[in-house]
Short mmCIF file of C-alpha atoms and ligand atoms in Angstrom, two decimals:
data_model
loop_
_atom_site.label_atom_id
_atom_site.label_comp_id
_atom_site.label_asym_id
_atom_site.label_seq_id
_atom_site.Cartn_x
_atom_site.Cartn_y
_atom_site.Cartn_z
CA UNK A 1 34.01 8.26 54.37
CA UNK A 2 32.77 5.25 56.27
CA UNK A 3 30.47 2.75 53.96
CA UNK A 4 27.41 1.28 55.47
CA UNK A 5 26.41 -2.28 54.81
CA UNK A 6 22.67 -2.33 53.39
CA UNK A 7 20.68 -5.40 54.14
CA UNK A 8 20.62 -7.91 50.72
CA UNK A 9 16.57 -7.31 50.62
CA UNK A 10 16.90 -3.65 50.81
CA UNK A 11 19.92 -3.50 47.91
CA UNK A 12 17.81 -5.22 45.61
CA UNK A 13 14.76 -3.71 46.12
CA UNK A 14 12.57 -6.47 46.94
CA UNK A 15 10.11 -4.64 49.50
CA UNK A 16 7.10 -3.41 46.97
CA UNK A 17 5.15 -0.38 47.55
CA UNK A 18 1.53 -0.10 45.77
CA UNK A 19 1.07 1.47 42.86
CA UNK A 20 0.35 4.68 42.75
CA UNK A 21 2.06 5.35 45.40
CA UNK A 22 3.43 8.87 45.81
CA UNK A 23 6.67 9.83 45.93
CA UNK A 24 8.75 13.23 46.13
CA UNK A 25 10.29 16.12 48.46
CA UNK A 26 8.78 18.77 50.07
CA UNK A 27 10.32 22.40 50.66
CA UNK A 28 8.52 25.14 52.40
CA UNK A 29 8.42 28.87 50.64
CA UNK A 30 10.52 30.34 52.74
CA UNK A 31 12.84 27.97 53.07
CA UNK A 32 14.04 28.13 49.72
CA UNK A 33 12.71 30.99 47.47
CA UNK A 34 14.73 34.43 48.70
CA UNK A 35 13.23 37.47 46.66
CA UNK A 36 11.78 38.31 49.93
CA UNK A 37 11.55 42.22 48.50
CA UNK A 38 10.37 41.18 45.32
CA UNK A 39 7.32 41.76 43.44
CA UNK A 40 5.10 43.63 46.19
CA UNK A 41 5.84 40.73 49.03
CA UNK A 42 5.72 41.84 52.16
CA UNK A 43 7.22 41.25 55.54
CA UNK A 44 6.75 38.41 57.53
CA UNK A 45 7.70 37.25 60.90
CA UNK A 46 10.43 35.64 60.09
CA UNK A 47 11.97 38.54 58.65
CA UNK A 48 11.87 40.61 61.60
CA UNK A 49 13.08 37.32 63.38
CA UNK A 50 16.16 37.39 61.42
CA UNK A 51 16.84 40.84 61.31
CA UNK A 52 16.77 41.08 65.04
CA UNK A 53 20.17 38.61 64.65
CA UNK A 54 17.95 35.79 66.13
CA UNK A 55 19.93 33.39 63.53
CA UNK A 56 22.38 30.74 65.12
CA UNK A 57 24.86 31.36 61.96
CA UNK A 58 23.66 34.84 61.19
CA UNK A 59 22.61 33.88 57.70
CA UNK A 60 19.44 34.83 56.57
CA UNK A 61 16.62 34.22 53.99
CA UNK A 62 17.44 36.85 51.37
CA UNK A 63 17.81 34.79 48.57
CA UNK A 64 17.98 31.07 50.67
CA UNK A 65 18.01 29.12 46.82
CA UNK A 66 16.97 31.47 44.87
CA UNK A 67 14.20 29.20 43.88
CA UNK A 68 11.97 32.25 42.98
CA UNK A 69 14.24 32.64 39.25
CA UNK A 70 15.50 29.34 39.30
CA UNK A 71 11.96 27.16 40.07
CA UNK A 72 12.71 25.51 36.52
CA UNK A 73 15.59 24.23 36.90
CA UNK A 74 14.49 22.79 40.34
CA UNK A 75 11.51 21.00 38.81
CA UNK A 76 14.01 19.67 36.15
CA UNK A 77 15.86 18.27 39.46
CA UNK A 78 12.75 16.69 40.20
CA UNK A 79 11.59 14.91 36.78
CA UNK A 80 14.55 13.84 36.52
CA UNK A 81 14.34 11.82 39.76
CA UNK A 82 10.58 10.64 38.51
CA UNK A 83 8.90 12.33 41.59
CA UNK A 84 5.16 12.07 41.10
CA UNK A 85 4.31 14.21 43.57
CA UNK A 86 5.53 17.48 45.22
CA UNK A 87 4.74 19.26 48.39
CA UNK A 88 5.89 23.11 48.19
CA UNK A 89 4.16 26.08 50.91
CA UNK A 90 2.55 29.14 49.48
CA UNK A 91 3.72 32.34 50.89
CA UNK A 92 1.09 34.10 52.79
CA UNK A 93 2.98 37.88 52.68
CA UNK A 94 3.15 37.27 48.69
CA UNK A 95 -0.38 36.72 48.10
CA UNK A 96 -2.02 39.42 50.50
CA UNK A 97 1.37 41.59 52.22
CA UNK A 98 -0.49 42.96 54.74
CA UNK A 99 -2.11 39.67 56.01
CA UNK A 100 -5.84 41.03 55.08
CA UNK A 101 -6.95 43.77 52.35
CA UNK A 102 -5.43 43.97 49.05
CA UNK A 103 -4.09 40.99 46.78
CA UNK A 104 -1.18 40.83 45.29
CA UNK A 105 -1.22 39.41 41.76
CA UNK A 106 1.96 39.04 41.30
CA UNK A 107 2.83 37.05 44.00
CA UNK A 108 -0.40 34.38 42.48
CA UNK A 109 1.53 34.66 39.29
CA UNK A 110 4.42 33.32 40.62
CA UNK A 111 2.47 29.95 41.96
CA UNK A 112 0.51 29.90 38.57
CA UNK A 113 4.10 29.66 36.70
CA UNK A 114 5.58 27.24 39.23
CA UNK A 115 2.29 24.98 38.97
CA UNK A 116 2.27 24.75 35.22
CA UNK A 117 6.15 23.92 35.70
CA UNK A 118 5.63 21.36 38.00
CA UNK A 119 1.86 19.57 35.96
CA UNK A 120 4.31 19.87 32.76
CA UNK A 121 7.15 17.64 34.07
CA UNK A 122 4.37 15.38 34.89
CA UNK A 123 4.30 15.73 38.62
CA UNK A 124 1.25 16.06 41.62
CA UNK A 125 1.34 19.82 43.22
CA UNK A 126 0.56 19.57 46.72
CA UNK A 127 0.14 22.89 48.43
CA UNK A 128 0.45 23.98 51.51
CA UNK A 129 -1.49 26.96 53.08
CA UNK A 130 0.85 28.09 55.94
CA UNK A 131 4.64 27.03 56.65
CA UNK A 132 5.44 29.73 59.36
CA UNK A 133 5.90 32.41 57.51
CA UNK A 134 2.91 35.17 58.90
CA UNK A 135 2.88 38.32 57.26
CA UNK A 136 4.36 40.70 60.25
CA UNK A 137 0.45 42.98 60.36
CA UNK A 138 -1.04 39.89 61.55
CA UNK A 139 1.66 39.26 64.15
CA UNK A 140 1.44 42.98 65.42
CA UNK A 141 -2.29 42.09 66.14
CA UNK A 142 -1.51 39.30 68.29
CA UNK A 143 -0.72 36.88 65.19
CA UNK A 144 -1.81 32.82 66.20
CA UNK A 145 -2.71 34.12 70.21
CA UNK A 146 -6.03 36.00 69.15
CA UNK A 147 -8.97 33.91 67.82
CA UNK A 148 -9.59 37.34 65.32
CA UNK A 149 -6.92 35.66 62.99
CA UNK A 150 -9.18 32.53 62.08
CA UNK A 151 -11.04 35.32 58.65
CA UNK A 152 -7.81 36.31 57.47
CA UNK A 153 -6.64 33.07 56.87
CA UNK A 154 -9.77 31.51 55.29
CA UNK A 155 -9.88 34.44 53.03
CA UNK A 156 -6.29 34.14 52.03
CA UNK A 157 -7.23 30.25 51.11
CA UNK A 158 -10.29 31.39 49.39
CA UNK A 159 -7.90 33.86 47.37
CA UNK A 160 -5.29 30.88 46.77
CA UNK A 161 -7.90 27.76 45.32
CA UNK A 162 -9.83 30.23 43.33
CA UNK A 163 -6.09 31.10 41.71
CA UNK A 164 -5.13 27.75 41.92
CA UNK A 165 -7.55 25.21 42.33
CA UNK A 166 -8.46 24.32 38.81
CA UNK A 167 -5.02 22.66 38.59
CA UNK A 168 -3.70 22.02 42.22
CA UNK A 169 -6.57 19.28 43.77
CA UNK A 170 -4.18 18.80 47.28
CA UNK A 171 -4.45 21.41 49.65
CA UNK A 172 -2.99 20.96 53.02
CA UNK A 173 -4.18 23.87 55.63
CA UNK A 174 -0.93 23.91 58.08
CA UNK A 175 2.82 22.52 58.43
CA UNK A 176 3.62 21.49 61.84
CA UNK A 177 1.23 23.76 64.26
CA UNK A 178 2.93 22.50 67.35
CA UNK A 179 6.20 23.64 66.29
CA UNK A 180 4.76 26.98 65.82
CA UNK A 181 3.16 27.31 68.78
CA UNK A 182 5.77 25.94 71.26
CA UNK A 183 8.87 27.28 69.81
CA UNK A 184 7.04 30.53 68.30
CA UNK A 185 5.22 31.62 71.27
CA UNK A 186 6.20 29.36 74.01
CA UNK A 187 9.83 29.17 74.20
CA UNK A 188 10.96 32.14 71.51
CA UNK A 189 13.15 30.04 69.64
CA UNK A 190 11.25 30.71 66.78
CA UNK A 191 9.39 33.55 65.30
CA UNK A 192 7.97 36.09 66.28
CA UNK A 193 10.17 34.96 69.35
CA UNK A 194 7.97 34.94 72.36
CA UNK A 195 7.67 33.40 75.81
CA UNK A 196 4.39 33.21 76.53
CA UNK A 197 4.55 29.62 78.44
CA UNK A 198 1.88 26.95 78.49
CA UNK A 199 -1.02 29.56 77.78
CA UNK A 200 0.39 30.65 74.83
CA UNK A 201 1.56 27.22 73.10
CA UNK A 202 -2.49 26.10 73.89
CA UNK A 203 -3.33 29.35 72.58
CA UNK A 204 -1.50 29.15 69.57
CA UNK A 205 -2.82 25.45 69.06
CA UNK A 206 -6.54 26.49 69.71
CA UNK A 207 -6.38 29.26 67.51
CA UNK A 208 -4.57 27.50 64.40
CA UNK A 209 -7.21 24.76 64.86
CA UNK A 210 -10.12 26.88 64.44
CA UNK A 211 -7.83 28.55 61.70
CA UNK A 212 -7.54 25.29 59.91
CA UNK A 213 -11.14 24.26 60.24
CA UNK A 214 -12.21 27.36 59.10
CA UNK A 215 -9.95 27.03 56.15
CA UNK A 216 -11.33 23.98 55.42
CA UNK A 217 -14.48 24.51 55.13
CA UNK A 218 -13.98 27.55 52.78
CA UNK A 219 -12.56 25.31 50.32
CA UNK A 220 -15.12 22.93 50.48
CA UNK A 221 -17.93 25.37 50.11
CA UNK A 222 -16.21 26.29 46.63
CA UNK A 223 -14.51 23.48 44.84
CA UNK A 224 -15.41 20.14 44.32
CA UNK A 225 -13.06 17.25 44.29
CA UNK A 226 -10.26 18.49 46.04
CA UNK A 227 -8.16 16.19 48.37
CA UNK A 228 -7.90 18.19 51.94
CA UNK A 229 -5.87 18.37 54.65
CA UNK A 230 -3.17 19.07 56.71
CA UNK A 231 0.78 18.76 58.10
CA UNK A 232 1.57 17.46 61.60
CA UNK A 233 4.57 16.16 63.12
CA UNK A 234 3.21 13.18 65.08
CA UNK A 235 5.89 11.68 67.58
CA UNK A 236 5.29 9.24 69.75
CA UNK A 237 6.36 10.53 73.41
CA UNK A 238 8.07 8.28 75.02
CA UNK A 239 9.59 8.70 79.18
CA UNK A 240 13.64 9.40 79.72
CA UNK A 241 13.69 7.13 82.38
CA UNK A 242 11.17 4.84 84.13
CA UNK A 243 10.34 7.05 86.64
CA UNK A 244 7.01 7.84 87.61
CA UNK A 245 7.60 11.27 86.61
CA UNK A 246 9.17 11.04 83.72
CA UNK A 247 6.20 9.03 82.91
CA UNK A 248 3.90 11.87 83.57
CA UNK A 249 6.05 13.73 81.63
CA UNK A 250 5.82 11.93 78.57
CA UNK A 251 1.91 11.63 78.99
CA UNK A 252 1.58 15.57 79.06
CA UNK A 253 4.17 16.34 76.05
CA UNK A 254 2.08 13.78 74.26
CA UNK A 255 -1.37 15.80 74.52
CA UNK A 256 0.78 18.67 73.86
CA UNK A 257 3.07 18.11 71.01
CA UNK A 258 0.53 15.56 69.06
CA UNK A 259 -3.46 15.45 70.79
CA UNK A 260 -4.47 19.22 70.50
CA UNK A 261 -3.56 19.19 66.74
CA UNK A 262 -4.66 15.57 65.83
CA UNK A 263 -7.67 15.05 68.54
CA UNK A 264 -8.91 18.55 67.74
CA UNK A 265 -9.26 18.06 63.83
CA UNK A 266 -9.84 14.22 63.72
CA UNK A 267 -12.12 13.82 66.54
CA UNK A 268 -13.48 17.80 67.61
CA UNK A 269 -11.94 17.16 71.28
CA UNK A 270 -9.65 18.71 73.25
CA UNK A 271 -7.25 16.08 75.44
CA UNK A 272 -8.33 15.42 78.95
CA UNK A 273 -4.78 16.13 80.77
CA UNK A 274 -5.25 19.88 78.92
CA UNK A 275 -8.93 19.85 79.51
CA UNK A 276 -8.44 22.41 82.22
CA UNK A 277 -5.74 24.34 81.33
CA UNK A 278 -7.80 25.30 77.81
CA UNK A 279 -10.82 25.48 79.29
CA UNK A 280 -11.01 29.59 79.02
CA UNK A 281 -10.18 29.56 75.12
CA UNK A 282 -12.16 26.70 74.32
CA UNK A 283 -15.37 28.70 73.37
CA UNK A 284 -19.26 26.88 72.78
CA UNK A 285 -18.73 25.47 68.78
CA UNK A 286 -15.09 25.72 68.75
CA UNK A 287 -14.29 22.24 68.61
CA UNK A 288 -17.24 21.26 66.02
CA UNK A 289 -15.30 24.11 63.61
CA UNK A 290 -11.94 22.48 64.87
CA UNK A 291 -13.40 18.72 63.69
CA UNK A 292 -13.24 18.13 59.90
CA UNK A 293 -13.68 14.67 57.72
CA UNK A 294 -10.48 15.51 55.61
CA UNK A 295 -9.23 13.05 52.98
CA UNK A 296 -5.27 13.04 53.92
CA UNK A 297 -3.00 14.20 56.60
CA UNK A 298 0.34 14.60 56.29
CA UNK A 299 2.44 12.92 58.98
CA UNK A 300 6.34 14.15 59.38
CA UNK A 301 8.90 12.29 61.59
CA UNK A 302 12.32 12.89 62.63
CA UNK A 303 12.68 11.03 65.63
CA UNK A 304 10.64 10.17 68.71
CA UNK A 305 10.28 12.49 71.72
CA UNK A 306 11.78 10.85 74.59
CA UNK A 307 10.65 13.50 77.48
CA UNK A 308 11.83 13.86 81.21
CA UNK A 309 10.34 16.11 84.07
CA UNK A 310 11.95 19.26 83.98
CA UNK A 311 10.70 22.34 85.70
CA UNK A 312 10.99 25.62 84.31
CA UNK A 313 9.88 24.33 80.95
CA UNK A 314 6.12 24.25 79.64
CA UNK A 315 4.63 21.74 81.25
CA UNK A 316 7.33 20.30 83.32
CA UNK A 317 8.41 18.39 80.34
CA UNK A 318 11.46 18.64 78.51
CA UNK A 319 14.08 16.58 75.89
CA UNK A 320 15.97 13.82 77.32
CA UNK A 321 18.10 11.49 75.54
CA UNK A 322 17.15 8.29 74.52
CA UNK A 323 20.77 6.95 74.05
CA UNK A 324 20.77 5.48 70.87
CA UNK A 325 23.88 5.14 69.04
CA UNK A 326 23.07 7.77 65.96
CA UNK A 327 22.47 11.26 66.25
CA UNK A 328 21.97 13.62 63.11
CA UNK A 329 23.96 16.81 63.34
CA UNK A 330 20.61 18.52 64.74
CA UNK A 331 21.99 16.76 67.19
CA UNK A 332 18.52 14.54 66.68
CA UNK A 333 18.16 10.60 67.64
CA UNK A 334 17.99 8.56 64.58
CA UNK A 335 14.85 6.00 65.52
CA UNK A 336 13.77 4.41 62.58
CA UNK A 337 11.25 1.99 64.50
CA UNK A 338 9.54 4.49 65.73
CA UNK A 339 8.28 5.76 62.34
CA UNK A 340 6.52 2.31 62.41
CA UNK A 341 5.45 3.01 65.84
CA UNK A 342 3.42 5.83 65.06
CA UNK A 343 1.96 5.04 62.17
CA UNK A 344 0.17 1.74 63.45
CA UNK A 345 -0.42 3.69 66.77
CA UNK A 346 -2.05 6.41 64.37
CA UNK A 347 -3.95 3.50 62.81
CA UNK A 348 -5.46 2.12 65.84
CA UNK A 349 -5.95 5.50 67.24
CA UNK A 350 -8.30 7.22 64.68
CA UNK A 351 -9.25 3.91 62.64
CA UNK A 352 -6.89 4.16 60.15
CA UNK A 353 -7.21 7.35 57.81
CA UNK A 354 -5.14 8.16 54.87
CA UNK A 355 -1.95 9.57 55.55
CA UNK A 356 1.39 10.20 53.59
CA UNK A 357 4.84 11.01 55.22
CA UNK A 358 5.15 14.45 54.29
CA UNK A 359 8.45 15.08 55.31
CA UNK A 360 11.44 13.15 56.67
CA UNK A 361 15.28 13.36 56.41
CA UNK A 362 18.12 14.38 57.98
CA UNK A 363 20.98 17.11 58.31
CA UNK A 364 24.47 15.71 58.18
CA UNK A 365 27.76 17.45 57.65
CA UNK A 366 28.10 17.22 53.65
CA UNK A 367 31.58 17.17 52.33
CA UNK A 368 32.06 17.43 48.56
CA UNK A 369 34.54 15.06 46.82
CA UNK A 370 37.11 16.81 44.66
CA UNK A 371 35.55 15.36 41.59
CA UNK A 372 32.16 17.65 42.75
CA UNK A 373 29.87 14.81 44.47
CA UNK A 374 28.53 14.91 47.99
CA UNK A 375 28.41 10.89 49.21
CA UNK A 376 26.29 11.78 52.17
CA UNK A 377 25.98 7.88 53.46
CA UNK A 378 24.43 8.99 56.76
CA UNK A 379 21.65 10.40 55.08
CA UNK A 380 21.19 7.76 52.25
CA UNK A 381 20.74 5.64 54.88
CA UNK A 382 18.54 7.25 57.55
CA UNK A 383 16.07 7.92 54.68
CA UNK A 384 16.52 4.15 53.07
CA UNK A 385 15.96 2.89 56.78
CA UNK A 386 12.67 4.86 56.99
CA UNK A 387 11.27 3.99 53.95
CA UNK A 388 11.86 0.63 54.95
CA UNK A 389 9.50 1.41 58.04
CA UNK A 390 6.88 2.47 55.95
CA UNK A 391 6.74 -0.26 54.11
CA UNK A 392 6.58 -2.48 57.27
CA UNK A 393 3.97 -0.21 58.30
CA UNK A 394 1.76 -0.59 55.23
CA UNK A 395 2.41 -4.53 55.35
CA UNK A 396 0.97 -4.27 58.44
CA UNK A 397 -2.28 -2.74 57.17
CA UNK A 398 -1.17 1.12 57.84
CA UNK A 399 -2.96 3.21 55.28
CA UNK A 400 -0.10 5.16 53.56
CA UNK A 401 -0.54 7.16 50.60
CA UNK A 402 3.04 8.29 49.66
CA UNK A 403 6.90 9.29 51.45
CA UNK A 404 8.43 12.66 50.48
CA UNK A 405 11.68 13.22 51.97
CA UNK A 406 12.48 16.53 53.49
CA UNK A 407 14.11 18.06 51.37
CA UNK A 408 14.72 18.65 48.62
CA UNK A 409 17.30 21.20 48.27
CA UNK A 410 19.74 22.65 51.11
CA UNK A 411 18.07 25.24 52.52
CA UNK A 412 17.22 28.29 54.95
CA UNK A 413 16.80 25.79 58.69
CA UNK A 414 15.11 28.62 60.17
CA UNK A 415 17.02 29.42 63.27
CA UNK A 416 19.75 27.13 62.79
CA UNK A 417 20.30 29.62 59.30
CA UNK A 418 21.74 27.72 56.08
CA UNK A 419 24.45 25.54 58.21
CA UNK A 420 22.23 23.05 58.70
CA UNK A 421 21.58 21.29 55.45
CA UNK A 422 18.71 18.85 54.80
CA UNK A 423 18.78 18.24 50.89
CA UNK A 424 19.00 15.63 48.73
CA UNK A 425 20.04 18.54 46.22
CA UNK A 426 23.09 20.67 47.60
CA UNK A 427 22.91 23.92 47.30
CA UNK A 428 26.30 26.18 47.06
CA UNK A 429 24.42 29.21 48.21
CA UNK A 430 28.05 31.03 46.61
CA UNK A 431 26.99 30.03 43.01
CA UNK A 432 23.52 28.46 43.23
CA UNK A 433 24.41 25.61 41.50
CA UNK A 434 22.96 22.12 42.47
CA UNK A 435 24.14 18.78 43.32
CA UNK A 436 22.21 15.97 43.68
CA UNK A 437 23.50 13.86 46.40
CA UNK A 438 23.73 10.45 46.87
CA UNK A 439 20.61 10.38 48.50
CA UNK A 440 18.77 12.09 45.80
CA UNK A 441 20.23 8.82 43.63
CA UNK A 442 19.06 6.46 45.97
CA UNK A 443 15.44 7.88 46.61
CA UNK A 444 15.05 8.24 42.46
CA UNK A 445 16.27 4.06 42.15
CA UNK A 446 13.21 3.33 44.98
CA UNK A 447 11.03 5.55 42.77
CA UNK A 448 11.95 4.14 39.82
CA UNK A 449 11.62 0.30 41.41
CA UNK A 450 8.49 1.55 43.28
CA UNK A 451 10.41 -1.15 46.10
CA UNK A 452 12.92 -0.96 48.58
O1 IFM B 1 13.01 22.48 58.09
C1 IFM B 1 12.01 22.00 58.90
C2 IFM B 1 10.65 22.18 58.25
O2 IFM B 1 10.41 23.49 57.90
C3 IFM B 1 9.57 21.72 59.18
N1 IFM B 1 9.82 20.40 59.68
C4 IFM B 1 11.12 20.11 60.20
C5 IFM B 1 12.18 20.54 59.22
C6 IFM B 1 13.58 20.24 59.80
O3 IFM B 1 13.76 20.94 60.98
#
């Protein structure tokens, strides 16, 4: 196990955050809480995903943690690390199975147990709306590529806040609506698996924007008070090479992979370079439903997208490699700096809004030492070296809420299966029991020094 220098001002702390800051984990429902045949759920899309064998390791989501019997113990995990705040997914397919109709109560009571769990040990509930996981009726009517699924999921947030809302005040609409439409329905590497190109990434986009704004708004019109808003993974795009088509390249991935989400809600437009390629779903008072004043987005970052001109791929545009000298075993770039890139391009972007980091972190190959601990340096130190970003982000007058590391427990990496593990927590899916890493150690002494 190789030890990594930190720098002096980092080991003691000495970088403040403000108070009140927020601090946690997020984890996504199906990620983590198995049960997927329990208690009148029903199926979603990743379920048929998986049991099509679409699943690098050919694990599956069965039981994932087990989180659905053993929430408890996980919120212990989380008190014990003095998280103030939380960011967990609801399950659409628990609440109403077949996407629209009938509710299912038992999948609210679930959330109303794991909400008192998590107000009791003292910590905020954010919740989440949609993390991928569509019930499989609303797929087999076209799913996020027909505009008719923009009712069914204000409904189902309607059904949600009225459950919920007297004790959850957060509510983000969406996690990370460009993975879902590119990998979903543009490439199929993702459920429900299709390859519907460039029309059906911006129709997937379109469609969870007016999905989101919808959402939104049917919230609003019943509660007072919340704090609203949503999940994107902002990256800044950056060329492979200095070519002028690489350049290009980088431009278009850019409107793609962060504009449509973050132009559409922040600012009701639609980014030129796209203009006319979404010019036939774009219908008259789409974009004033897409445009919302929301109080908080959540930004996640893994690494920047360094993009090359590549035919054959949605808009010529593909992954390069930005040669750095770390690489996760997603095989991702680790690029600190560029956390700090986006968030004071973000600032002088939109002018500034609130925004928290609502998920960052890192899979690594975990050993466990014979005495039963997991010393995962690499990712003690990727998240330690992000946090640090933040904080030079906020000294530079970025306007950031709170960091919650993704994540916080091992857990289902959709198609990657359970090989790839992001936790701070280790899960031995054999036994269910959890570790806290040394990560998990490291991100409770920042918390508990509010400084890095
Ligand atoms: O596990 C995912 C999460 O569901 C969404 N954001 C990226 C994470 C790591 O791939």
């Amino acid at each position: 196990m190789t030890t990594v220098p930190l720098p002096s001002a980092a080991a003691k702390g000495t970088r403040r955050f403000p108070k009140g800051f927020l601090w946690g984990a997020s984890t996504s429902a199906y990620q983590i809480e198995g049960a997927t045949e329990e208690d009148g759920r029903g199926p979603d899309i990743w379920d048929t995903f998986t049991k099509a064998g679409k699943i690098q390791d050919g694990t599956n989501a069965r039981v994932a943690c087990d989180h659905y019997h053993r929430y408890k113990e996980d919120v212990a995990i989380m008190k014990a690390a003095g998280f103030n705040a939380y960011r967990f997914s609801i399950a659409w397919p628990r609440i109403i199975p077949a996407g629209t109709g009938a509710v299912n109560s038992k999948g609210l009571d679930f959330y109303d147990r794991l909400v008192d769990e998590i107000l009791k040990a003292g910590i905020r509930p954010m919740g989440c709306l949609y993390h991928w996981d569509l019930p499989q009726p609303l797929e087999d009517k076209g799913g996020w590529q027909g505009r008719e699924i923009v009712g069914p999921f204000a409904d189902y947030a309607r059904v949600v806040t009225k459950r919920l809302g007297d004790r959850v005040k957060d509510w983000m609409m969406l996690n990370e609506p460009n993975v879902v439409a590119i990998f979903g329905y543009g490439v199929g590497e993702h459920a429900p698996g299709l390859h519907l190109g460039e029309q059906g990434i911006l129709r997937a986009l379109h469609h969870q924007n007016l999905a989101q704004g919808s959402a939104l708004r049917a919230i609003a019109a019943e509660h007072k008070g919340m704090t609203l808003g949503t999940v994107t993974n902002i990256q800044p795009s950056r060329p492979d090479s200095d070519s002028e088509k690489d350049r290009a390249a980088a431009i278009r991935w850019d409107a793609v992979w962060n504009r449509v989400t973050v132009d559409g809600l922040l600012r009701g437009a639609v980014p030129d370079v796209l203009a006319e390629k979404m010019a036939g779903m774009v219908k008259p008072g789409d974009m004033e439903l897409a445009k919302y004043p929301i109080d908080l987005l959540g930004i996640n970052y893994y690494s920047r997208c360094t993009m090359k001109h590549e035919e054959g791929h949605p808009f010529d545009a593909w992954w390069g490699d930005p040669k750095v000298d770390r690489y996760t075993f997603m095989g991702w770039p680790v690029q600190p700096d560029g956390l700090y890139d986006l968030l004071m391009e973000f600032k002088h972007l939109y002018g500034n809004p609130a925004v928290y980091i609502a998920e960052n972190g890192a899979a690594y190959e975990d050993t466990v030492a014979p005495d039963g601990s997991v010393h995962d340096v690499e990712r003690t130190r990727f998240i330690r070296e992000h946090i640090e970003q933040v904080h030079r982000a906020l000294t530079d007058g970025a306007n950031i809420k709170g960091y919650l590391a993704w994540s916080l427990l091992d857990n289902f990496e959709w198609a990657f299966g359970l090989a790839k593990r992001f936790g701070i927590v280790r899960v031995d899916y054999e036994t269910q029991k959890r570790t806290p890493k040394d990560s998990y150690k490291m991100l409770a002494e920042v918390i508990r020094n509010n400084a890095v």
